[in-house]
PDB file of C-alpha atoms and ligand atoms in Angstrom:
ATOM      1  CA  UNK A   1      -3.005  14.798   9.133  1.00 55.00           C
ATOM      2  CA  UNK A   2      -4.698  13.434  12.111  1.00 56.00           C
ATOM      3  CA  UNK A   3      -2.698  14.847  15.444  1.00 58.00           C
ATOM      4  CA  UNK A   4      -3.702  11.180  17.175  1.00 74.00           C
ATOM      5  CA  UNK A   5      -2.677   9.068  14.700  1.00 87.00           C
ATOM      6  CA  UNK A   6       0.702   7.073  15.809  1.00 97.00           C
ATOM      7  CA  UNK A   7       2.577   5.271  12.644  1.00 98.00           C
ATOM      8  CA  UNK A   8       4.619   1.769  13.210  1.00 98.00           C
ATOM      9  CA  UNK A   9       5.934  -0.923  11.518  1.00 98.00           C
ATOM     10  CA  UNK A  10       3.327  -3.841  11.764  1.00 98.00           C
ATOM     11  CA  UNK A  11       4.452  -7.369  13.635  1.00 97.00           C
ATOM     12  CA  UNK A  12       2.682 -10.630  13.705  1.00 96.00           C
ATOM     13  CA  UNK A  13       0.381 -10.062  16.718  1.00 97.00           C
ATOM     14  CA  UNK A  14      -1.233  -7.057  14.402  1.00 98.00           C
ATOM     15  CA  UNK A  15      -2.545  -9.788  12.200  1.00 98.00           C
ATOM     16  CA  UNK A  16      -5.880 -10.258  12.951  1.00 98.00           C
ATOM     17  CA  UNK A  17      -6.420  -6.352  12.774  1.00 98.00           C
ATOM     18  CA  UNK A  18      -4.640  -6.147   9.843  1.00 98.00           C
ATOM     19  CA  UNK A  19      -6.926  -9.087   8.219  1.00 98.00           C
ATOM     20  CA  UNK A  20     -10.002  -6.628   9.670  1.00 98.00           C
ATOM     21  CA  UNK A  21      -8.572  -3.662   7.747  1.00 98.00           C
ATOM     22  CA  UNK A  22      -7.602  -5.468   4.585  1.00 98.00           C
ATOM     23  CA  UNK A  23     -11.524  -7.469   4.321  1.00 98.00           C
ATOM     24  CA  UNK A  24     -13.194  -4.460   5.319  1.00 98.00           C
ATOM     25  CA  UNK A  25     -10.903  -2.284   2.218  1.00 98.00           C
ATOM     26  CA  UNK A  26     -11.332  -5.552  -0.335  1.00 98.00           C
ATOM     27  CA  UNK A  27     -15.132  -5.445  -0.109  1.00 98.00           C
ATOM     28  CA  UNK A  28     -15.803  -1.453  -0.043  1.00 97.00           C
ATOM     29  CA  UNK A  29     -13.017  -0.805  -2.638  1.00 98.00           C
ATOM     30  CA  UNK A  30     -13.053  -4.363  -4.707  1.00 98.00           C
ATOM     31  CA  UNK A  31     -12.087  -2.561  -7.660  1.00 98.00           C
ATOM     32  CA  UNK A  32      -8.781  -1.071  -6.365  1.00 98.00           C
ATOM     33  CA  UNK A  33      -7.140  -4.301  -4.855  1.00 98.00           C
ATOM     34  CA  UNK A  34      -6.293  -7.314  -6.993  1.00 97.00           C
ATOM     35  CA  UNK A  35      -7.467  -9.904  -4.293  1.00 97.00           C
ATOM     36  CA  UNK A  36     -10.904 -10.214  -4.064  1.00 98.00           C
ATOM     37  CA  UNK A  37     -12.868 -10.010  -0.947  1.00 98.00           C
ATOM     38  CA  UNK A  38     -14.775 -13.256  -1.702  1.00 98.00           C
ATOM     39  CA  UNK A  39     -11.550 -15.338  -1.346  1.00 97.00           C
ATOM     40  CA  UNK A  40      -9.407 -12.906   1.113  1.00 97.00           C
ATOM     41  CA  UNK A  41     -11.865 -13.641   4.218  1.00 97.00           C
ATOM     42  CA  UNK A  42     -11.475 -17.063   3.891  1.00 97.00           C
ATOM     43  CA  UNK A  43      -7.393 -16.631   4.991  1.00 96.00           C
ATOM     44  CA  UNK A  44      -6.802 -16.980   8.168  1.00 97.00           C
ATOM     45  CA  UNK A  45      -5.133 -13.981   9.761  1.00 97.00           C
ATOM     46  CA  UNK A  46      -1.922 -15.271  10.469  1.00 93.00           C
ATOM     47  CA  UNK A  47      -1.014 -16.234   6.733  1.00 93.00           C
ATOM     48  CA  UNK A  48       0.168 -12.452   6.345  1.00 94.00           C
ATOM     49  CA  UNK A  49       2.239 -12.398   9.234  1.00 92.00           C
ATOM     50  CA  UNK A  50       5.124 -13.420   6.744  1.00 87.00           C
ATOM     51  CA  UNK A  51       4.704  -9.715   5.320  1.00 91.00           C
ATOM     52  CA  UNK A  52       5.577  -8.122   8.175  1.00 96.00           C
ATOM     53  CA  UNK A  53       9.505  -8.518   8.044  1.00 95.00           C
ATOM     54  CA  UNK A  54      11.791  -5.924   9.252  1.00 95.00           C
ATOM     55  CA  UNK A  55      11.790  -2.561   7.701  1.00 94.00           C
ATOM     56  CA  UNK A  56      15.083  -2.515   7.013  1.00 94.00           C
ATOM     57  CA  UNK A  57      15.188  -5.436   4.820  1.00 96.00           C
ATOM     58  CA  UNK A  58      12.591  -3.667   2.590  1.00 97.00           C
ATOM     59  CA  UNK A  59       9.612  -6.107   3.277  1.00 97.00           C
ATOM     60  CA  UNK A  60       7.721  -4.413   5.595  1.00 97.00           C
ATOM     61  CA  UNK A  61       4.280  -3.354   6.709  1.00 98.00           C
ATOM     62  CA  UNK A  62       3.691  -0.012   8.010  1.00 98.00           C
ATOM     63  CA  UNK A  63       0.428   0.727  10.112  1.00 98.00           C
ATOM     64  CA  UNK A  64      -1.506   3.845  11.260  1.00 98.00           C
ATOM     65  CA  UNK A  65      -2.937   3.690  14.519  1.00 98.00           C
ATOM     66  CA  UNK A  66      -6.022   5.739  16.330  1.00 97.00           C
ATOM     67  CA  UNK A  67      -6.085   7.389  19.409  1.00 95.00           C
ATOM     68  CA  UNK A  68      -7.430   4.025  20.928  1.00 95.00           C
ATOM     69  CA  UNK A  69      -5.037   1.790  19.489  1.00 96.00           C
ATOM     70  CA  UNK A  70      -7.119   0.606  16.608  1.00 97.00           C
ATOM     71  CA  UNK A  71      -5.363  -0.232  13.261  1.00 98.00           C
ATOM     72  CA  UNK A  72      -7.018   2.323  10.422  1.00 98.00           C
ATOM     73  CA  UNK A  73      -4.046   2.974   7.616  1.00 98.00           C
ATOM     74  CA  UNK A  74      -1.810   0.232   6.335  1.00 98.00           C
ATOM     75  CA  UNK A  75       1.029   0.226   3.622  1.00 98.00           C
ATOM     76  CA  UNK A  76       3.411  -2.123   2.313  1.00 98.00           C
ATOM     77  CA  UNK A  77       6.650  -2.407   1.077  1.00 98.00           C
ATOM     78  CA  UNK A  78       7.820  -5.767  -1.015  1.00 98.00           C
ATOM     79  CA  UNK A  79      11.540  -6.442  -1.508  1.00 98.00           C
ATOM     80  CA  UNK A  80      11.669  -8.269  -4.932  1.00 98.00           C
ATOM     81  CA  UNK A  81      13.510 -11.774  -4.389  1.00 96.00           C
ATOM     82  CA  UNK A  82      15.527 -12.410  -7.250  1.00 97.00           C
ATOM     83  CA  UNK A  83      19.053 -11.235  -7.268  1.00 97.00           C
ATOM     84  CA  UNK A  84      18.731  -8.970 -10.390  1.00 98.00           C
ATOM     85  CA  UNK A  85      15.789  -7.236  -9.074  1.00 98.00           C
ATOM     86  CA  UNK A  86      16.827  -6.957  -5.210  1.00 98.00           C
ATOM     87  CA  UNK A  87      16.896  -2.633  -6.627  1.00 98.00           C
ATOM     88  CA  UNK A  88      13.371  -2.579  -6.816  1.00 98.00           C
ATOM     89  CA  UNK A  89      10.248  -2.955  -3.967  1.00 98.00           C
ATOM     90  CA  UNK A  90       6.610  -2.760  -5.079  1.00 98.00           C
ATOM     91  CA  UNK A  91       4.445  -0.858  -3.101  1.00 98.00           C
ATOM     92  CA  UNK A  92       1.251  -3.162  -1.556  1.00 98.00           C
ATOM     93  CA  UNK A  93      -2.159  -2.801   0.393  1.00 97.00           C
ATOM     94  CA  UNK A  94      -2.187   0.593   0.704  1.00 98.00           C
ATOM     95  CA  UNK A  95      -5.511   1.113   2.793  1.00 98.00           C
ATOM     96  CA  UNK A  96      -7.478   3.543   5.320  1.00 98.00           C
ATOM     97  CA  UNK A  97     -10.387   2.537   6.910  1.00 98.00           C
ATOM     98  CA  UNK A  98     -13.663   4.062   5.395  1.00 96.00           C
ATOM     99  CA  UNK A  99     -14.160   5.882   9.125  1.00 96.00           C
ATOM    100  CA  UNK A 100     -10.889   7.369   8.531  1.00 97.00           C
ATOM    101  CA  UNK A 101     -10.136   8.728   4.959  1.00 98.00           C
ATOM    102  CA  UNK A 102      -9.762  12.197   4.389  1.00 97.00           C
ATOM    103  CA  UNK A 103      -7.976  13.303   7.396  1.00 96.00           C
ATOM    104  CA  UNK A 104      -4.282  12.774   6.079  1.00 97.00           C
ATOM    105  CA  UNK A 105      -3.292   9.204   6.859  1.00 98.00           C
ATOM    106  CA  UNK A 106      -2.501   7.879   3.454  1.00 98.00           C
ATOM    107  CA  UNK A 107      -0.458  10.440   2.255  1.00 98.00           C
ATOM    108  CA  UNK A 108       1.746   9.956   5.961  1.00 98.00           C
ATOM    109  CA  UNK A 109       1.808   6.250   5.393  1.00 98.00           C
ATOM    110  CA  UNK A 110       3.376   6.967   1.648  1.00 98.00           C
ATOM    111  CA  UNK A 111       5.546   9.541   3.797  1.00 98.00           C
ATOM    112  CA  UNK A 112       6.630   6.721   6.073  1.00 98.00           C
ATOM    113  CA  UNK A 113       7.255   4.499   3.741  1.00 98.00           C
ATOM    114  CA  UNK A 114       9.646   6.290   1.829  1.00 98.00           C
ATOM    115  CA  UNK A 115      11.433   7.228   4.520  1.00 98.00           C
ATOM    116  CA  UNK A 116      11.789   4.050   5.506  1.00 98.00           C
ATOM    117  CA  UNK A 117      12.919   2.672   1.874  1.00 98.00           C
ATOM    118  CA  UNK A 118      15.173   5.295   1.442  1.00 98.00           C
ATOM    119  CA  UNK A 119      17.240   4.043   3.985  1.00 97.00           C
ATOM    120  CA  UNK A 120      17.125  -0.002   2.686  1.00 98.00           C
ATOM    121  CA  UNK A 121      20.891  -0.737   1.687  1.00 97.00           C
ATOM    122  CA  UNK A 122      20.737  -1.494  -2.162  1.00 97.00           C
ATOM    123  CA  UNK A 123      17.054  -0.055  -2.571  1.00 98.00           C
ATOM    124  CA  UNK A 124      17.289   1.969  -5.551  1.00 98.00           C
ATOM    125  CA  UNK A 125      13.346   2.394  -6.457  1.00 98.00           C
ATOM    126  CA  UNK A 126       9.929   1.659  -5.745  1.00 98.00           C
ATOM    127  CA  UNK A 127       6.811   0.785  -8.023  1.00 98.00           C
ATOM    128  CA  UNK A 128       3.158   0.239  -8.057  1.00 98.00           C
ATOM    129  CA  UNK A 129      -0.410  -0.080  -9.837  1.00 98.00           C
ATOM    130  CA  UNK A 130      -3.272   1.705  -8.597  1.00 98.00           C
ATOM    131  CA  UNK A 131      -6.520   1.365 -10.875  1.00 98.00           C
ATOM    132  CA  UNK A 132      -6.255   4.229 -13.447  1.00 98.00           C
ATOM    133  CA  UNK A 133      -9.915   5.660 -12.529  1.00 98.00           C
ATOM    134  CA  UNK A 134      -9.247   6.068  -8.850  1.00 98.00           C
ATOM    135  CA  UNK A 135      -7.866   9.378  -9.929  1.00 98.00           C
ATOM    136  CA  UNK A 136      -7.581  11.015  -6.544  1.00 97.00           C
ATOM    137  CA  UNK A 137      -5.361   7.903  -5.457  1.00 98.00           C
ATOM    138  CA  UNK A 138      -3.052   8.622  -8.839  1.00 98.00           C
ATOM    139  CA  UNK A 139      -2.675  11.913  -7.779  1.00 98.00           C
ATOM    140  CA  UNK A 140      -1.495  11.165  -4.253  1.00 98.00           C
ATOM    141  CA  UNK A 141       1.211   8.952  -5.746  1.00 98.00           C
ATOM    142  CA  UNK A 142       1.905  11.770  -8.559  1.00 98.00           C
ATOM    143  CA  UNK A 143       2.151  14.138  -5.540  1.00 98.00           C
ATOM    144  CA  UNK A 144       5.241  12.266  -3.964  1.00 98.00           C
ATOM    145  CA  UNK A 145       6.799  12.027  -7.007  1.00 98.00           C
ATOM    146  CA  UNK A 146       5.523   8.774  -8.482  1.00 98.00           C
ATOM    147  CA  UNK A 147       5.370   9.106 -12.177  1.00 98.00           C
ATOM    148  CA  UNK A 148       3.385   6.794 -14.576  1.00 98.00           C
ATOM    149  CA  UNK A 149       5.276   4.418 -17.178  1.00 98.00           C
ATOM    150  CA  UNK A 150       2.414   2.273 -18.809  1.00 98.00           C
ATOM    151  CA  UNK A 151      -1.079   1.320 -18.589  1.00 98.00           C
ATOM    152  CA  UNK A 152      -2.300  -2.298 -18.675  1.00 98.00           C
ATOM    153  CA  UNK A 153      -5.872  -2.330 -20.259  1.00 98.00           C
ATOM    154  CA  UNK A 154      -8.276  -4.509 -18.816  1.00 98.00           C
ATOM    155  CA  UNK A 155      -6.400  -4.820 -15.619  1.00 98.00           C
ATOM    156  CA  UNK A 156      -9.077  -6.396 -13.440  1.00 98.00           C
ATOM    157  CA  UNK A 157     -12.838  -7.134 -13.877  1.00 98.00           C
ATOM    158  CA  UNK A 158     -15.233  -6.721 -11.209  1.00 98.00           C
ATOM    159  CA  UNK A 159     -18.644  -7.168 -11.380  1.00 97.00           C
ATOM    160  CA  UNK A 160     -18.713  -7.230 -15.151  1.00 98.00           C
ATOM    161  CA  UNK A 161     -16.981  -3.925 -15.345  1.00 98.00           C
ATOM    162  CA  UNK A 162     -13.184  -3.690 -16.421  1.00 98.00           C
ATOM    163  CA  UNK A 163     -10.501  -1.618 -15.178  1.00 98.00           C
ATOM    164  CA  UNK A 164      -7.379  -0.624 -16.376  1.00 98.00           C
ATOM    165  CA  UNK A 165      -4.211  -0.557 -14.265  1.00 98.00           C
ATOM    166  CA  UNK A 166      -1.529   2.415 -14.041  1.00 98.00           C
ATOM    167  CA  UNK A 167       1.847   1.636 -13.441  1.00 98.00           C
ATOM    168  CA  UNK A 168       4.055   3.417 -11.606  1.00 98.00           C
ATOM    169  CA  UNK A 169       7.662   4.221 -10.729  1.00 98.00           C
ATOM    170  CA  UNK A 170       9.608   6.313  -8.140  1.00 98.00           C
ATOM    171  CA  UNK A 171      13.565   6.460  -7.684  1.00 98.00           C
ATOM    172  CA  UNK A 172      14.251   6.560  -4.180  1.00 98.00           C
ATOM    173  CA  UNK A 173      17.864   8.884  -4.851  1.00 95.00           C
ATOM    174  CA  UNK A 174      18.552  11.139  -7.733  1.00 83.00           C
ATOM    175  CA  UNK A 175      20.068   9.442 -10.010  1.00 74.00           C
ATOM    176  CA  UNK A 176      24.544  10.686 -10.376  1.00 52.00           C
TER     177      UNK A 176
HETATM  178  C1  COA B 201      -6.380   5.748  -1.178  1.00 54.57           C
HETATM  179  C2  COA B 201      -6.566   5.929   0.314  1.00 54.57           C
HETATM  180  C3  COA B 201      -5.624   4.996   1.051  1.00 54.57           C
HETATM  181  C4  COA B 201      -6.252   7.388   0.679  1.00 54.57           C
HETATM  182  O1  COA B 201      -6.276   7.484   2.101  1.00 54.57           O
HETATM  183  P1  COA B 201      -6.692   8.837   2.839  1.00 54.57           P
HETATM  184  O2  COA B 201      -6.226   8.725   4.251  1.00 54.57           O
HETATM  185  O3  COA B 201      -8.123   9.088   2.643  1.00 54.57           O
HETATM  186  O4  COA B 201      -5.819   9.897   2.038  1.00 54.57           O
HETATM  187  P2  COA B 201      -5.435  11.367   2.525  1.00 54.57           P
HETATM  188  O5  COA B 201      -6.418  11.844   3.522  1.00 54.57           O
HETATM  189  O6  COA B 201      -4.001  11.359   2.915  1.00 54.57           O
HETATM  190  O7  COA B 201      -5.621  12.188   1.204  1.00 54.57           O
HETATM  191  C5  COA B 201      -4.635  12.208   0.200  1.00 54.57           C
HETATM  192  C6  COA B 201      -5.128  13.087  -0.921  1.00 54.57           C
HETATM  193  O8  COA B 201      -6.179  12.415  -1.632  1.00 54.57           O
HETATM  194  C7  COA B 201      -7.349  13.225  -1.626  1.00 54.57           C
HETATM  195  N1  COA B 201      -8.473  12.315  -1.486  1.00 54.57           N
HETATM  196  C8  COA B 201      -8.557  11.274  -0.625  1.00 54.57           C
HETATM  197  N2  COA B 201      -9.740  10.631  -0.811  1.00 54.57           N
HETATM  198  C9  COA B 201     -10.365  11.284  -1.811  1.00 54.57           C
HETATM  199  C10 COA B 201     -11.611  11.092  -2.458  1.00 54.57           C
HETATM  200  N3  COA B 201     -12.435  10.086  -2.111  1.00 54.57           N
HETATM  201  N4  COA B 201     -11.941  11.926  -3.466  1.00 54.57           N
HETATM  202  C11 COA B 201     -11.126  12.929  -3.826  1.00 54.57           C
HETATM  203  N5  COA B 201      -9.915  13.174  -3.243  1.00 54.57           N
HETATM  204  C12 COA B 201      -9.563  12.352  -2.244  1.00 54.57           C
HETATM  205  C13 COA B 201      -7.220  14.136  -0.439  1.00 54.57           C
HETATM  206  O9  COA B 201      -7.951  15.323  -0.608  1.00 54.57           O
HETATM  207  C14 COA B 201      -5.734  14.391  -0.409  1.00 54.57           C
HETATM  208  O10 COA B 201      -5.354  15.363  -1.324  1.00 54.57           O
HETATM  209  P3  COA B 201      -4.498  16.647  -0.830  1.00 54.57           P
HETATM  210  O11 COA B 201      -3.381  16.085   0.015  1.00 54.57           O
HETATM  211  O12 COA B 201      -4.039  17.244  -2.108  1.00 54.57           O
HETATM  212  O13 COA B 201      -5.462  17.466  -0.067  1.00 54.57           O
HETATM  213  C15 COA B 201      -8.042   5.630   0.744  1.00 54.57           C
HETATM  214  O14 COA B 201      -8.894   6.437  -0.026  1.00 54.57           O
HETATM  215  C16 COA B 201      -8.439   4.175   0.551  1.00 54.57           C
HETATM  216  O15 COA B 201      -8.182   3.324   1.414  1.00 54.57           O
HETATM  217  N6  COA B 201      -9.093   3.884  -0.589  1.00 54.57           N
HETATM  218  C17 COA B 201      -9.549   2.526  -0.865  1.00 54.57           C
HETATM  219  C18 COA B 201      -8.388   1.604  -1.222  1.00 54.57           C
HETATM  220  C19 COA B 201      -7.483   2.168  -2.317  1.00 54.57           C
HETATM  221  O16 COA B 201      -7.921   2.763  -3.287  1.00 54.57           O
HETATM  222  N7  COA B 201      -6.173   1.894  -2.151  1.00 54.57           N
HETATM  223  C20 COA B 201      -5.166   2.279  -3.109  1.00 54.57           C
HETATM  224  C21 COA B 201      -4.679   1.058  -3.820  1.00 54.57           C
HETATM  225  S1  COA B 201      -3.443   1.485  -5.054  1.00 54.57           S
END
């Protein structure tokens, strides 16, 4: 990974960075992100301030940071809200700058992450979808022990071309 990098849980005054990051990943990656770039740079930055809770309540936002302070990784964590599924989080917005990829930052984000889930009272697992031809990105996951349950054809079409959508699942403790 990249010695400089410094990784921290995001607050509301990294909003407008974090709307740089996420515009600049929706319209070089649109077919990896649900949200389309189109509509997403029309928010203003401080609508996803309200993701940035505490870590510990399992809706978080974790960022990577350069040498100069700049925002270049970003990962999420979403607590589901209804009682029943208050086990599971979905992993969101998983992102490195273009500049940046390739030196190690999203596998330490995914590091962070479940570090940081692990230790969520009543977290029991996390899930997510990543687009099934981003293969490199499935592997990551695979790599830190994400393993694939079904695959929704059809996912997402952009640009007249379809996707399909993995989805994923990862127990955060072995099961007794
Ligand atoms: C997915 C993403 C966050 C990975 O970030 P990154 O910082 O480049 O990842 P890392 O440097 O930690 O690399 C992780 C692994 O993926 C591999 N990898 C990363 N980009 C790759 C590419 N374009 N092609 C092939 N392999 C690649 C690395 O070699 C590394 O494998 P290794 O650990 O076995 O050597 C980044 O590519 C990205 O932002 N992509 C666009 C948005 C996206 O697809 N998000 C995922 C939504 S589910």
């Amino acid at each position: 990974m990249s010695t400089t990098a410094r990784i921290r849980p995001l607050g509301a005054a990294d909003a407008p960075a974090y709307k740089r990051l996420r515009d600049e990943a929706l319209r070089c990656a649109p077919e990896a992100f649900v949200a389309d770039y189109a509509s997403a740079r029309l928010q203003p930055a401080l609508a996803y301030a309200q993701r940035f809770g505490p870590p510990l309540s399992g809706t978080f936002f974790l960022g990577a940071f350069d040498a100069r302070h700049t925002l270049v990784g970003c990962l999420g964590c979403e607590r589901a809200h209804p009682l029943q599924q208050r086990h599971s989080a979905q992993l969101v917005g998983m992102c490195v700058a273009p500049g940046a990829q390739r030196q190690g930052l999203g596998r330490s984000l995914l590091q962070h992450v479940l570090m940081v889930a692990a230790r969520v009272p009543g977290l029991e697992q996390l899930t997510l979808t990543v687009t099934a031809s981003n293969t490199h990105v499935v592997r990551l996951y695979e790599s830190l022990g994400f393993v694939a349950w079904g695959l929704q054809p059809r996912a997402l079409i952009v640009a007249g071309q379809a996707y399909d959508a993995l989805h994923m699942n990862r127990p955060l403790h072995p099961r007794t």
